[in-house]
PDB file of C-alpha atoms and ligand atoms in Angstrom:
ATOM      1  CA  MET N   1     -32.934  -6.788  16.316  1.00 78.00           C
ATOM      2  CA  ASN N   2     -29.678  -6.820  18.308  1.00 83.00           C
ATOM      3  CA  ALA N   3     -29.909  -4.965  21.673  1.00 83.00           C
ATOM      4  CA  PRO N   4     -27.812  -1.767  21.914  1.00 87.00           C
ATOM      5  CA  ILE N   5     -24.381  -2.374  23.593  1.00 91.00           C
ATOM      6  CA  ASP N   6     -23.536  -0.505  26.713  1.00 94.00           C
ATOM      7  CA  LYS N   7     -21.692   2.775  25.565  1.00 94.00           C
ATOM      8  CA  LYS N   8     -19.125   2.727  28.368  1.00 96.00           C
ATOM      9  CA  ALA N   9     -18.183  -0.892  27.541  1.00 96.00           C
ATOM     10  CA  LEU N  10     -17.851  -0.110  23.813  1.00 95.00           C
ATOM     11  CA  LYS N  11     -15.620   2.840  24.508  1.00 96.00           C
ATOM     12  CA  LEU N  12     -13.433   0.664  26.907  1.00 97.00           C
ATOM     13  CA  LEU N  13     -13.294  -2.001  24.099  1.00 97.00           C
ATOM     14  CA  ALA N  14     -12.163   0.494  21.629  1.00 95.00           C
ATOM     15  CA  GLN N  15      -9.247   1.490  23.826  1.00 95.00           C
ATOM     16  CA  TYR N  16      -8.167  -2.077  24.512  1.00 97.00           C
ATOM     17  CA  ASN N  17      -4.616  -2.776  23.119  1.00 95.00           C
ATOM     18  CA  SER N  18      -3.314  -6.285  23.231  1.00 94.00           C
ATOM     19  CA  ILE N  19       0.272  -5.352  23.170  1.00 95.00           C
ATOM     20  CA  SER N  20      -0.064  -2.809  26.110  1.00 95.00           C
ATOM     21  CA  GLN N  21      -1.746  -5.657  28.015  1.00 94.00           C
ATOM     22  CA  ALA N  22       0.997  -8.062  27.324  1.00 93.00           C
ATOM     23  CA  TYR N  23       3.724  -5.497  28.333  1.00 95.00           C
ATOM     24  CA  ALA N  24       1.878  -4.536  31.503  1.00 93.00           C
ATOM     25  CA  GLY N  25       1.624  -8.194  32.438  1.00 91.00           C
ATOM     26  CA  LEU N  26       5.402  -8.744  32.280  1.00 93.00           C
ATOM     27  CA  LYS N  27       7.045  -9.635  35.584  1.00 91.00           C
ATOM     28  CA  ARG N  28      10.165  -7.631  34.938  1.00 94.00           C
ATOM     29  CA  PRO N  29      11.141  -3.987  34.529  1.00 96.00           C
ATOM     30  CA  LEU N  30       9.926  -2.668  31.111  1.00 95.00           C
ATOM     31  CA  GLU N  31      12.284  -1.649  28.309  1.00 96.00           C
ATOM     32  CA  PRO N  32      11.906   2.106  27.365  1.00 96.00           C
ATOM     33  CA  TYR N  33      10.054   1.223  24.067  1.00 96.00           C
ATOM     34  CA  GLU N  34       7.704  -1.025  26.006  1.00 95.00           C
ATOM     35  CA  GLN N  35       6.936   1.849  28.518  1.00 95.00           C
ATOM     36  CA  ARG N  36       6.434   4.258  25.598  1.00 96.00           C
ATOM     37  CA  TRP N  37       3.990   1.945  23.945  1.00 95.00           C
ATOM     38  CA  ILE N  38       1.945   1.786  27.163  1.00 95.00           C
ATOM     39  CA  ASP N  39       2.221   5.588  27.685  1.00 94.00           C
ATOM     40  CA  LEU N  40       0.963   6.109  24.218  1.00 94.00           C
ATOM     41  CA  ARG N  41      -1.952   3.637  24.144  1.00 93.00           C
ATOM     42  CA  GLY N  42      -2.940   3.094  27.786  1.00 94.00           C
ATOM     43  CA  VAL N  43      -3.680  -0.082  29.647  1.00 95.00           C
ATOM     44  CA  THR N  44      -7.036  -1.646  30.469  1.00 96.00           C
ATOM     45  CA  THR N  45      -7.242  -2.100  34.201  1.00 95.00           C
ATOM     46  CA  ASP N  46      -8.557  -5.339  35.872  1.00 95.00           C
ATOM     47  CA  GLU N  47     -11.670  -3.512  36.819  1.00 97.00           C
ATOM     48  CA  GLU N  48     -12.272  -2.318  33.326  1.00 97.00           C
ATOM     49  CA  PHE N  49     -11.432  -5.720  31.899  1.00 97.00           C
ATOM     50  CA  GLU N  50     -14.135  -7.181  34.277  1.00 97.00           C
ATOM     51  CA  TYR N  51     -16.673  -4.597  33.223  1.00 98.00           C
ATOM     52  CA  LEU N  52     -16.082  -5.516  29.567  1.00 97.00           C
ATOM     53  CA  LYS N  53     -16.318  -9.275  30.531  1.00 97.00           C
ATOM     54  CA  GLU N  54     -19.765  -8.507  32.144  1.00 97.00           C
ATOM     55  CA  HIS N  55     -21.010  -7.069  28.900  1.00 96.00           C
ATOM     56  CA  GLY N  56     -19.658 -10.074  26.824  1.00 95.00           C
ATOM     57  CA  LEU N  57     -17.030  -7.937  25.135  1.00 97.00           C
ATOM     58  CA  ALA N  58     -13.824  -9.317  26.734  1.00 97.00           C
ATOM     59  CA  PHE N  59     -12.615 -12.856  27.300  1.00 97.00           C
ATOM     60  CA  ASP N  60      -9.848 -14.438  29.328  1.00 95.00           C
ATOM     61  CA  PRO N  61      -6.994 -15.793  27.200  1.00 94.00           C
ATOM     62  CA  VAL N  62      -7.397 -19.274  25.942  1.00 96.00           C
ATOM     63  CA  ASP N  63      -5.153 -22.057  24.570  1.00 98.00           C
ATOM     64  CA  MET N  64      -6.115 -23.819  21.502  1.00 98.00           C
ATOM     65  CA  LYS N  65      -4.616 -26.312  18.986  1.00 98.00           C
ATOM     66  CA  HIS N  66      -4.634 -25.969  15.200  1.00 98.00           C
ATOM     67  CA  ASP N  67      -7.001 -28.968  14.531  1.00 98.00           C
ATOM     68  CA  GLU N  68      -9.457 -27.886  17.249  1.00 98.00           C
ATOM     69  CA  ALA N  69      -9.575 -24.354  15.559  1.00 98.00           C
ATOM     70  CA  VAL N  70     -10.191 -25.742  12.191  1.00 98.00           C
ATOM     71  CA  GLN N  71     -12.891 -28.026  13.541  1.00 98.00           C
ATOM     72  CA  LYS N  72     -14.567 -25.165  15.293  1.00 98.00           C
ATOM     73  CA  CYS N  73     -14.440 -23.096  12.111  1.00 98.00           C
ATOM     74  CA  PHE N  74     -16.440 -25.723  10.335  1.00 98.00           C
ATOM     75  CA  GLU N  75     -18.870 -26.323  13.212  1.00 98.00           C
ATOM     76  CA  TYR N  76     -19.765 -22.626  13.423  1.00 98.00           C
ATOM     77  CA  VAL N  77     -19.877 -22.082   9.750  1.00 98.00           C
ATOM     78  CA  LYS N  78     -22.656 -24.810   9.634  1.00 97.00           C
ATOM     79  CA  GLN N  79     -24.589 -22.708  12.081  1.00 97.00           C
ATOM     80  CA  CYS N  80     -24.584 -19.620   9.842  1.00 96.00           C
ATOM     81  CA  LYS N  81     -26.801 -19.108   6.987  1.00 95.00           C
ATOM     82  CA  LYS N  82     -25.654 -17.038   3.943  1.00 97.00           C
ATOM     83  CA  SER N  83     -28.850 -14.924   4.083  1.00 97.00           C
ATOM     84  CA  GLN N  84     -28.359 -14.084   7.663  1.00 96.00           C
ATOM     85  CA  VAL N  85     -24.654 -13.176   7.143  1.00 98.00           C
ATOM     86  CA  THR N  86     -25.600 -10.846   4.254  1.00 98.00           C
ATOM     87  CA  ASP N  87     -28.642  -9.482   6.182  1.00 98.00           C
ATOM     88  CA  LEU N  88     -26.500  -8.478   9.044  1.00 97.00           C
ATOM     89  CA  PHE N  89     -23.684  -7.186   6.749  1.00 98.00           C
ATOM     90  CA  LEU N  90     -26.189  -4.895   5.026  1.00 98.00           C
ATOM     91  CA  SER N  91     -27.901  -3.913   8.146  1.00 97.00           C
ATOM     92  CA  SER N  92     -24.588  -2.648   9.578  1.00 96.00           C
ATOM     93  CA  PHE N  93     -24.513   0.391   7.237  1.00 96.00           C
ATOM     94  CA  THR N  94     -27.227   2.137   9.286  1.00 95.00           C
ATOM     95  CA  SER N  95     -27.426   0.175  12.546  1.00 90.00           C
ATOM     96  CA  GLU N  96     -23.834   1.389  13.423  1.00 82.00           C
ATOM     97  CA  ARG N  97     -23.170  -2.171  14.694  1.00 93.00           C
ATOM     98  CA  LEU N  98     -19.926  -2.996  12.952  1.00 96.00           C
ATOM     99  CA  ASP N  99     -19.895  -6.384  14.732  1.00 96.00           C
ATOM    100  CA  CYS N 100     -22.861  -7.195  12.542  1.00 97.00           C
ATOM    101  CA  ARG N 101     -20.684  -6.613   9.453  1.00 97.00           C
ATOM    102  CA  SER N 102     -17.748  -8.619  10.755  1.00 97.00           C
ATOM    103  CA  GLY N 103     -19.174 -12.131  10.012  1.00 97.00           C
ATOM    104  CA  PHE N 104     -19.056 -11.581   6.317  1.00 98.00           C
ATOM    105  CA  ALA N 105     -15.253 -11.959   5.474  1.00 98.00           C
ATOM    106  CA  PRO N 106     -14.678 -14.961   7.809  1.00 98.00           C
ATOM    107  CA  PHE N 107     -17.767 -16.683   6.544  1.00 98.00           C
ATOM    108  CA  ALA N 108     -16.527 -15.905   2.988  1.00 98.00           C
ATOM    109  CA  MET N 109     -13.119 -17.485   3.778  1.00 98.00           C
ATOM    110  CA  MET N 110     -14.876 -20.724   4.711  1.00 98.00           C
ATOM    111  CA  GLN N 111     -16.311 -21.175   1.299  1.00 98.00           C
ATOM    112  CA  THR N 112     -13.073 -22.712   0.205  1.00 98.00           C
ATOM    113  CA  MET N 113     -11.042 -23.433   3.422  1.00 98.00           C
ATOM    114  CA  PRO N 114     -10.047 -27.061   3.256  1.00 98.00           C
ATOM    115  CA  ASP N 115     -11.045 -29.186   6.170  1.00 97.00           C
ATOM    116  CA  HIS N 116      -7.572 -30.183   7.189  1.00 97.00           C
ATOM    117  CA  GLY N 117      -5.192 -31.375  10.028  1.00 97.00           C
ATOM    118  CA  PHE N 118      -2.021 -29.495  10.709  1.00 96.00           C
ATOM    119  CA  ALA N 119       0.131 -29.814   7.681  1.00 94.00           C
ATOM    120  CA  THR N 120       3.992 -29.601   8.223  1.00 90.00           C
ATOM    121  CA  SER N 121       5.707 -26.929   6.162  1.00 81.00           C
ATOM    122  CA  SER N 122       9.245 -25.678   5.712  1.00 81.00           C
ATOM    123  CA  ALA N 123       8.446 -22.984   8.275  1.00 79.00           C
ATOM    124  CA  PRO N 124       8.675 -24.613  11.588  1.00 81.00           C
ATOM    125  CA  ASP N 125       5.429 -24.911  13.452  1.00 89.00           C
ATOM    126  CA  PHE N 126       3.309 -23.190  10.737  1.00 94.00           C
ATOM    127  CA  CYS N 127       0.632 -25.049   8.879  1.00 96.00           C
ATOM    128  CA  ALA N 128       1.400 -25.437   5.204  1.00 95.00           C
ATOM    129  CA  ILE N 129      -2.290 -24.881   4.360  1.00 96.00           C
ATOM    130  CA  CYS N 130      -3.420 -22.041   6.467  1.00 97.00           C
ATOM    131  CA  SER N 131      -0.282 -20.638   8.268  1.00 96.00           C
ATOM    132  CA  ALA N 132      -1.694 -21.224  11.747  1.00 97.00           C
ATOM    133  CA  ALA N 133       0.647 -22.390  14.409  1.00 96.00           C
ATOM    134  CA  SER N 134       0.181 -25.956  15.698  1.00 95.00           C
ATOM    135  CA  VAL N 135      -0.758 -24.512  19.229  1.00 96.00           C
ATOM    136  CA  TYR N 136      -1.767 -21.040  20.214  1.00 97.00           C
ATOM    137  CA  THR N 137      -1.254 -20.403  23.863  1.00 95.00           C
ATOM    138  CA  GLY N 138      -2.822 -17.415  25.625  1.00 93.00           C
ATOM    139  CA  MET N 139      -4.794 -16.357  22.610  1.00 95.00           C
ATOM    140  CA  ASP N 140      -6.012 -12.792  23.288  1.00 95.00           C
ATOM    141  CA  VAL N 141      -9.457 -13.093  21.601  1.00 96.00           C
ATOM    142  CA  THR N 142     -10.457  -9.680  23.148  1.00 97.00           C
ATOM    143  CA  ASP N 143      -8.081  -8.125  20.631  1.00 96.00           C
ATOM    144  CA  TRP N 144     -10.077  -9.739  17.817  1.00 97.00           C
ATOM    145  CA  ASN N 145     -13.230  -8.554  19.274  1.00 97.00           C
ATOM    146  CA  VAL N 146     -11.920  -4.944  19.061  1.00 97.00           C
ATOM    147  CA  ASN N 147     -11.785  -5.575  15.297  1.00 96.00           C
ATOM    148  CA  ARG N 148     -15.307  -6.791  15.198  1.00 97.00           C
ATOM    149  CA  TYR N 149     -16.778  -3.718  16.959  1.00 96.00           C
ATOM    150  CA  LYS N 150     -14.206  -0.997  15.928  1.00 95.00           C
ATOM    151  CA  HIS N 151     -13.432  -1.945  12.362  1.00 95.00           C
ATOM    152  CA  GLY N 152     -16.168  -4.387  11.164  1.00 95.00           C
ATOM    153  CA  SER N 153     -14.020  -7.278   9.955  1.00 95.00           C
ATOM    154  CA  ILE N 154     -11.072  -9.420  10.504  1.00 94.00           C
ATOM    155  CA  TRP N 155      -7.758  -7.583  10.651  1.00 91.00           C
ATOM    156  CA  LEU N 156      -4.145  -8.647   9.709  1.00 89.00           C
ATOM    157  CA  LEU N 157      -4.318 -12.206  10.988  1.00 91.00           C
ATOM    158  CA  LYS N 158      -6.715 -14.507   9.097  1.00 95.00           C
ATOM    159  CA  VAL N 159      -5.941 -17.952  10.381  1.00 97.00           C
ATOM    160  CA  PRO N 160      -8.585 -20.465  11.701  1.00 98.00           C
ATOM    161  CA  TYR N 161      -7.883 -19.301  15.302  1.00 98.00           C
ATOM    162  CA  VAL N 162      -9.313 -15.923  14.300  1.00 98.00           C
ATOM    163  CA  ILE N 163     -11.951 -17.036  11.961  1.00 98.00           C
ATOM    164  CA  GLN N 164     -13.503 -19.493  14.518  1.00 98.00           C
ATOM    165  CA  PHE N 165     -13.643 -16.594  16.987  1.00 98.00           C
ATOM    166  CA  HIS N 166     -15.476 -14.399  14.610  1.00 98.00           C
ATOM    167  CA  LEU N 167     -17.836 -17.028  13.533  1.00 98.00           C
ATOM    168  CA  ALA N 168     -18.574 -18.110  17.115  1.00 97.00           C
ATOM    169  CA  GLN N 169     -19.562 -14.498  18.055  1.00 97.00           C
ATOM    170  CA  HIS N 170     -21.440 -14.057  14.768  1.00 97.00           C
ATOM    171  CA  VAL N 171     -23.861 -17.024  15.577  1.00 97.00           C
ATOM    172  CA  LEU N 172     -24.812 -15.328  18.735  1.00 96.00           C
ATOM    173  CA  LEU N 173     -26.257 -12.259  16.951  1.00 96.00           C
ATOM    174  CA  ALA N 174     -29.901 -11.919  16.489  1.00 95.00           C
ATOM    175  CA  GLN N 175     -31.309 -11.698  12.966  1.00 93.00           C
ATOM    176  CA  GLN N 176     -31.648  -8.262  11.534  1.00 94.00           C
ATOM    177  CA  LYS N 177     -33.204  -7.279   8.110  1.00 96.00           C
ATOM    178  CA  PRO N 178     -31.612  -4.487   6.128  1.00 97.00           C
ATOM    179  CA  THR N 179     -33.599  -1.320   5.737  1.00 97.00           C
ATOM    180  CA  ALA N 180     -34.146   0.666   2.533  1.00 98.00           C
ATOM    181  CA  GLU N 181     -31.478   3.091   3.646  1.00 98.00           C
ATOM    182  CA  ASP N 182     -28.907   0.109   4.045  1.00 98.00           C
ATOM    183  CA  PHE N 183     -29.751  -0.885   0.449  1.00 98.00           C
ATOM    184  CA  ARG N 184     -29.300   2.733  -0.697  1.00 98.00           C
ATOM    185  CA  ILE N 185     -25.884   2.917   0.814  1.00 98.00           C
ATOM    186  CA  PHE N 186     -24.691  -0.401  -0.438  1.00 98.00           C
ATOM    187  CA  ASN N 187     -25.930   0.311  -3.942  1.00 98.00           C
ATOM    188  CA  ALA N 188     -24.033   3.565  -3.782  1.00 98.00           C
ATOM    189  CA  ILE N 189     -20.876   1.816  -2.668  1.00 98.00           C
ATOM    190  CA  LEU N 190     -21.292  -0.695  -5.567  1.00 98.00           C
ATOM    191  CA  ASP N 191     -21.916   2.160  -7.864  1.00 97.00           C
ATOM    192  CA  THR N 192     -18.673   3.987  -6.739  1.00 97.00           C
ATOM    193  CA  LEU N 193     -16.573   0.693  -7.243  1.00 97.00           C
ATOM    194  CA  ARG N 194     -18.013   0.146 -10.660  1.00 96.00           C
ATOM    195  CA  THR N 195     -17.396   3.572 -11.923  1.00 96.00           C
ATOM    196  CA  ALA N 196     -13.942   4.080 -10.227  1.00 97.00           C
ATOM    197  CA  ASP N 197     -11.280   5.209 -12.673  1.00 97.00           C
ATOM    198  CA  ALA N 198      -9.238   2.422 -13.981  1.00 97.00           C
ATOM    199  CA  LYS N 199      -6.158   3.543 -12.066  1.00 97.00           C
ATOM    200  CA  THR N 200      -7.939   3.665  -8.753  1.00 97.00           C
ATOM    201  CA  LYS N 201      -6.303   1.611  -5.967  1.00 96.00           C
ATOM    202  CA  PRO N 202      -7.990   0.318  -2.889  1.00 96.00           C
ATOM    203  CA  LYS N 203      -6.229   3.028  -0.780  1.00 95.00           C
ATOM    204  CA  ASP N 204      -7.981   5.662  -2.904  1.00 96.00           C
ATOM    205  CA  LEU N 205     -11.430   4.380  -2.149  1.00 97.00           C
ATOM    206  CA  HIS N 206     -11.963   5.948   1.158  1.00 96.00           C
ATOM    207  CA  LYS N 207     -11.999   9.507  -0.332  1.00 96.00           C
ATOM    208  CA  TYR N 208     -14.707   8.509  -2.775  1.00 96.00           C
ATOM    209  CA  LEU N 209     -16.782   6.233  -0.582  1.00 97.00           C
ATOM    210  CA  LYS N 210     -16.911   8.788   2.323  1.00 95.00           C
ATOM    211  CA  LYS N 211     -18.783  11.154  -0.010  1.00 96.00           C
ATOM    212  CA  ILE N 212     -21.758   8.694   0.064  1.00 97.00           C
ATOM    213  CA  GLU N 213     -24.568  10.292   2.152  1.00 96.00           C
ATOM    214  CA  GLY N 214     -25.160   8.294   5.248  1.00 95.00           C
ATOM    215  CA  PHE N 215     -21.926   6.097   4.940  1.00 95.00           C
ATOM    216  CA  LYS N 216     -19.931   6.821   8.155  1.00 90.00           C
ATOM    217  CA  ALA N 217     -16.662   5.174   7.941  1.00 94.00           C
ATOM    218  CA  THR N 218     -13.176   5.871   9.292  1.00 95.00           C
ATOM    219  CA  ASN N 219     -10.248   5.132   7.029  1.00 95.00           C
ATOM    220  CA  ASP N 220      -9.709   1.773   8.781  1.00 95.00           C
ATOM    221  CA  GLN N 221     -13.443   0.821   8.766  1.00 96.00           C
ATOM    222  CA  CYS N 222     -13.427   1.624   4.970  1.00 96.00           C
ATOM    223  CA  ARG N 223     -10.219  -0.413   4.521  1.00 97.00           C
ATOM    224  CA  VAL N 224     -11.543  -3.665   6.084  1.00 96.00           C
ATOM    225  CA  LEU N 225     -14.835  -3.232   4.297  1.00 97.00           C
ATOM    226  CA  VAL N 226     -12.971  -3.099   0.908  1.00 98.00           C
ATOM    227  CA  GLU N 227     -10.804  -6.050   2.126  1.00 98.00           C
ATOM    228  CA  ALA N 228     -13.822  -7.986   3.027  1.00 98.00           C
ATOM    229  CA  LEU N 229     -15.339  -7.466  -0.510  1.00 98.00           C
ATOM    230  CA  GLY N 230     -12.040  -8.762  -1.742  1.00 98.00           C
ATOM    231  CA  ILE N 231     -12.073 -11.906   0.454  1.00 98.00           C
ATOM    232  CA  ALA N 232     -15.691 -12.474  -0.902  1.00 98.00           C
ATOM    233  CA  GLY N 233     -14.523 -12.286  -4.517  1.00 98.00           C
ATOM    234  CA  ILE N 234     -16.455  -9.144  -5.323  1.00 98.00           C
ATOM    235  CA  LEU N 235     -13.245  -7.068  -5.697  1.00 98.00           C
ATOM    236  CA  GLU N 236     -10.804  -9.574  -7.273  1.00 98.00           C
ATOM    237  CA  THR N 237      -8.575  -9.734 -10.411  1.00 98.00           C
ATOM    238  CA  GLU N 238      -8.263 -12.238 -13.149  1.00 97.00           C
ATOM    239  CA  GLU N 239      -5.162 -13.554 -11.541  1.00 97.00           C
ATOM    240  CA  HIS N 240      -5.761 -13.034  -7.796  1.00 98.00           C
ATOM    241  CA  LYS N 241      -9.096 -14.420  -6.748  1.00 98.00           C
ATOM    242  CA  GLY N 242     -11.112 -14.130  -3.607  1.00 98.00           C
ATOM    243  CA  TYR N 243     -12.038 -16.961  -1.264  1.00 98.00           C
ATOM    244  CA  LEU N 244     -15.306 -17.728  -2.857  1.00 98.00           C
ATOM    245  CA  THR N 245     -13.716 -19.671  -5.520  1.00 97.00           C
ATOM    246  CA  HIS N 246     -10.032 -20.055  -4.434  1.00 97.00           C
ATOM    247  CA  PHE N 247      -8.400 -20.661  -0.913  1.00 98.00           C
ATOM    248  CA  THR N 248      -5.199 -18.960  -0.748  1.00 97.00           C
ATOM    249  CA  ASN N 249      -2.934 -19.493   2.327  1.00 96.00           C
ATOM    250  CA  PRO N 250      -3.310 -16.188   4.089  1.00 94.00           C
ATOM    251  CA  GLY N 251       0.139 -16.259   5.367  1.00 92.00           C
ATOM    252  CA  LEU N 252       1.719 -16.931   1.836  1.00 92.00           C
ATOM    253  CA  ALA N 253      -0.615 -14.764  -0.053  1.00 94.00           C
ATOM    254  CA  PRO N 254       1.479 -12.570  -2.338  1.00 92.00           C
ATOM    255  CA  SER N 255       1.558  -8.693  -1.801  1.00 93.00           C
ATOM    256  CA  LYS N 256       1.513  -6.159  -4.825  1.00 93.00           C
ATOM    257  CA  SER N 257       4.578  -4.458  -3.121  1.00 89.00           C
ATOM    258  CA  HIS N 258       6.889  -4.704  -0.191  1.00 86.00           C
ATOM    259  CA  SER N 259       5.284  -1.774   1.482  1.00 84.00           C
ATOM    260  CA  SER N 260       1.676  -2.954   0.890  1.00 84.00           C
ATOM    261  CA  ASP N 261      -0.029  -4.565   3.780  1.00 87.00           C
ATOM    262  CA  TRP N 262      -3.534  -4.602   2.210  1.00 94.00           C
ATOM    263  CA  ALA N 263      -5.405  -8.042   2.377  1.00 96.00           C
ATOM    264  CA  TYR N 264      -5.209 -10.426  -0.241  1.00 97.00           C
ATOM    265  CA  PRO N 265      -6.638 -10.234  -3.035  1.00 97.00           C
ATOM    266  CA  VAL N 266      -7.883  -6.670  -3.014  1.00 98.00           C
ATOM    267  CA  ASP N 267      -4.275  -5.499  -2.696  1.00 97.00           C
ATOM    268  CA  PHE N 268      -3.959  -6.235  -6.438  1.00 98.00           C
ATOM    269  CA  TRP N 269      -7.329  -4.701  -7.371  1.00 98.00           C
ATOM    270  CA  THR N 270      -7.587  -1.513  -9.332  1.00 98.00           C
ATOM    271  CA  GLY N 271     -10.656   0.300 -10.873  1.00 98.00           C
ATOM    272  CA  ALA N 272      -9.996  -1.494 -14.139  1.00 98.00           C
ATOM    273  CA  ASP N 273     -11.025  -4.807 -12.602  1.00 98.00           C
ATOM    274  CA  GLY N 274     -14.464  -3.420 -11.523  1.00 97.00           C
ATOM    275  CA  VAL N 275     -16.930  -5.500  -9.652  1.00 98.00           C
ATOM    276  CA  ASN N 276     -17.033  -9.246 -10.122  1.00 98.00           C
ATOM    277  CA  GLN N 277     -20.687  -9.830 -11.165  1.00 97.00           C
ATOM    278  CA  LYS N 278     -20.715 -13.502 -10.484  1.00 97.00           C
ATOM    279  CA  ALA N 279     -19.525 -13.090  -6.847  1.00 98.00           C
ATOM    280  CA  LEU N 280     -22.029 -10.187  -6.391  1.00 98.00           C
ATOM    281  CA  GLU N 281     -24.785 -12.463  -7.600  1.00 98.00           C
ATOM    282  CA  PHE N 282     -23.677 -15.297  -5.260  1.00 98.00           C
ATOM    283  CA  TRP N 283     -23.743 -13.019  -2.225  1.00 98.00           C
ATOM    284  CA  PHE N 284     -26.494 -10.589  -2.938  1.00 98.00           C
ATOM    285  CA  GLY N 285     -28.478 -11.975  -5.805  1.00 97.00           C
ATOM    286  CA  ALA N 286     -31.474 -12.828  -3.515  1.00 97.00           C
ATOM    287  CA  TYR N 287     -32.111  -9.160  -2.812  1.00 98.00           C
ATOM    288  CA  PRO N 288     -34.179  -7.458  -5.494  1.00 97.00           C
ATOM    289  CA  GLU N 289     -33.205  -4.046  -3.905  1.00 97.00           C
ATOM    290  CA  ILE N 290     -29.708  -4.501  -4.856  1.00 97.00           C
ATOM    291  CA  GLN N 291     -28.608  -3.399  -8.382  1.00 92.00           C
ATOM    292  CA  LEU N 292     -26.595  -6.291  -9.618  1.00 89.00           C
TER     293      LEU N 292
HETATM  294 ZN1   ZN E 301      -3.890 -25.301   8.690  1.00 95.98          ZN
END
């Protein structure tokens, strides 16, 4: 079991905003829009940041190179066992430990990520294979930790710098077995996805999924869960596949429309696509409690 996290630290982490911190650290008078951002979202003080660090939730900014990030992704993924990743993912439904859910999508992306060195592309300084920059200076990994604890998965950026951080944190978690209640909730989620009307879009799912008894999720938490199921290939389409079988450069992945910022490939999913049975069996076939 994973020990409970200090409540004050969790609250402070949830309030942490990377952009506010960057503006607050500028050594010049702020532009009005910068000040407005800070006024709206607040700034984590040095004292609060230290408190977060003491609880292992915040980290000083780090510099990293592309090849090192890819290497770390492979190093950490070797330390993860699929059964542990899925155990923790499932146990998150009742443990209210969203960080336990967070390892699933990055682990799924590693199923097909090519082991590669920085590949030059037409976009200067962005890798042709994974869209990561050749060097990341002052990487604010605390921001990614907010996504782990507050949302339960990777957020917009899905490059090796982010993946290696999520996996590094994931391997620190203790094993945790799902309970009967976790299985009931996940089965109900699958049932909702299977029986969704053909025209249902990912953004419609929250209103159905939140009806499941015991499934507490904000719109954002529901969204990243649905996106994670897409990344894992469970919610994919004939043409747009998840990372279980196909690696798609996350920076170049197509979008269904200009206004859509849902992750690939669930962006293209509708109820008509249903649940991909093969991917479901790959990830959860070892659990007799899960209705495949
Ligand atoms: Zn790359």
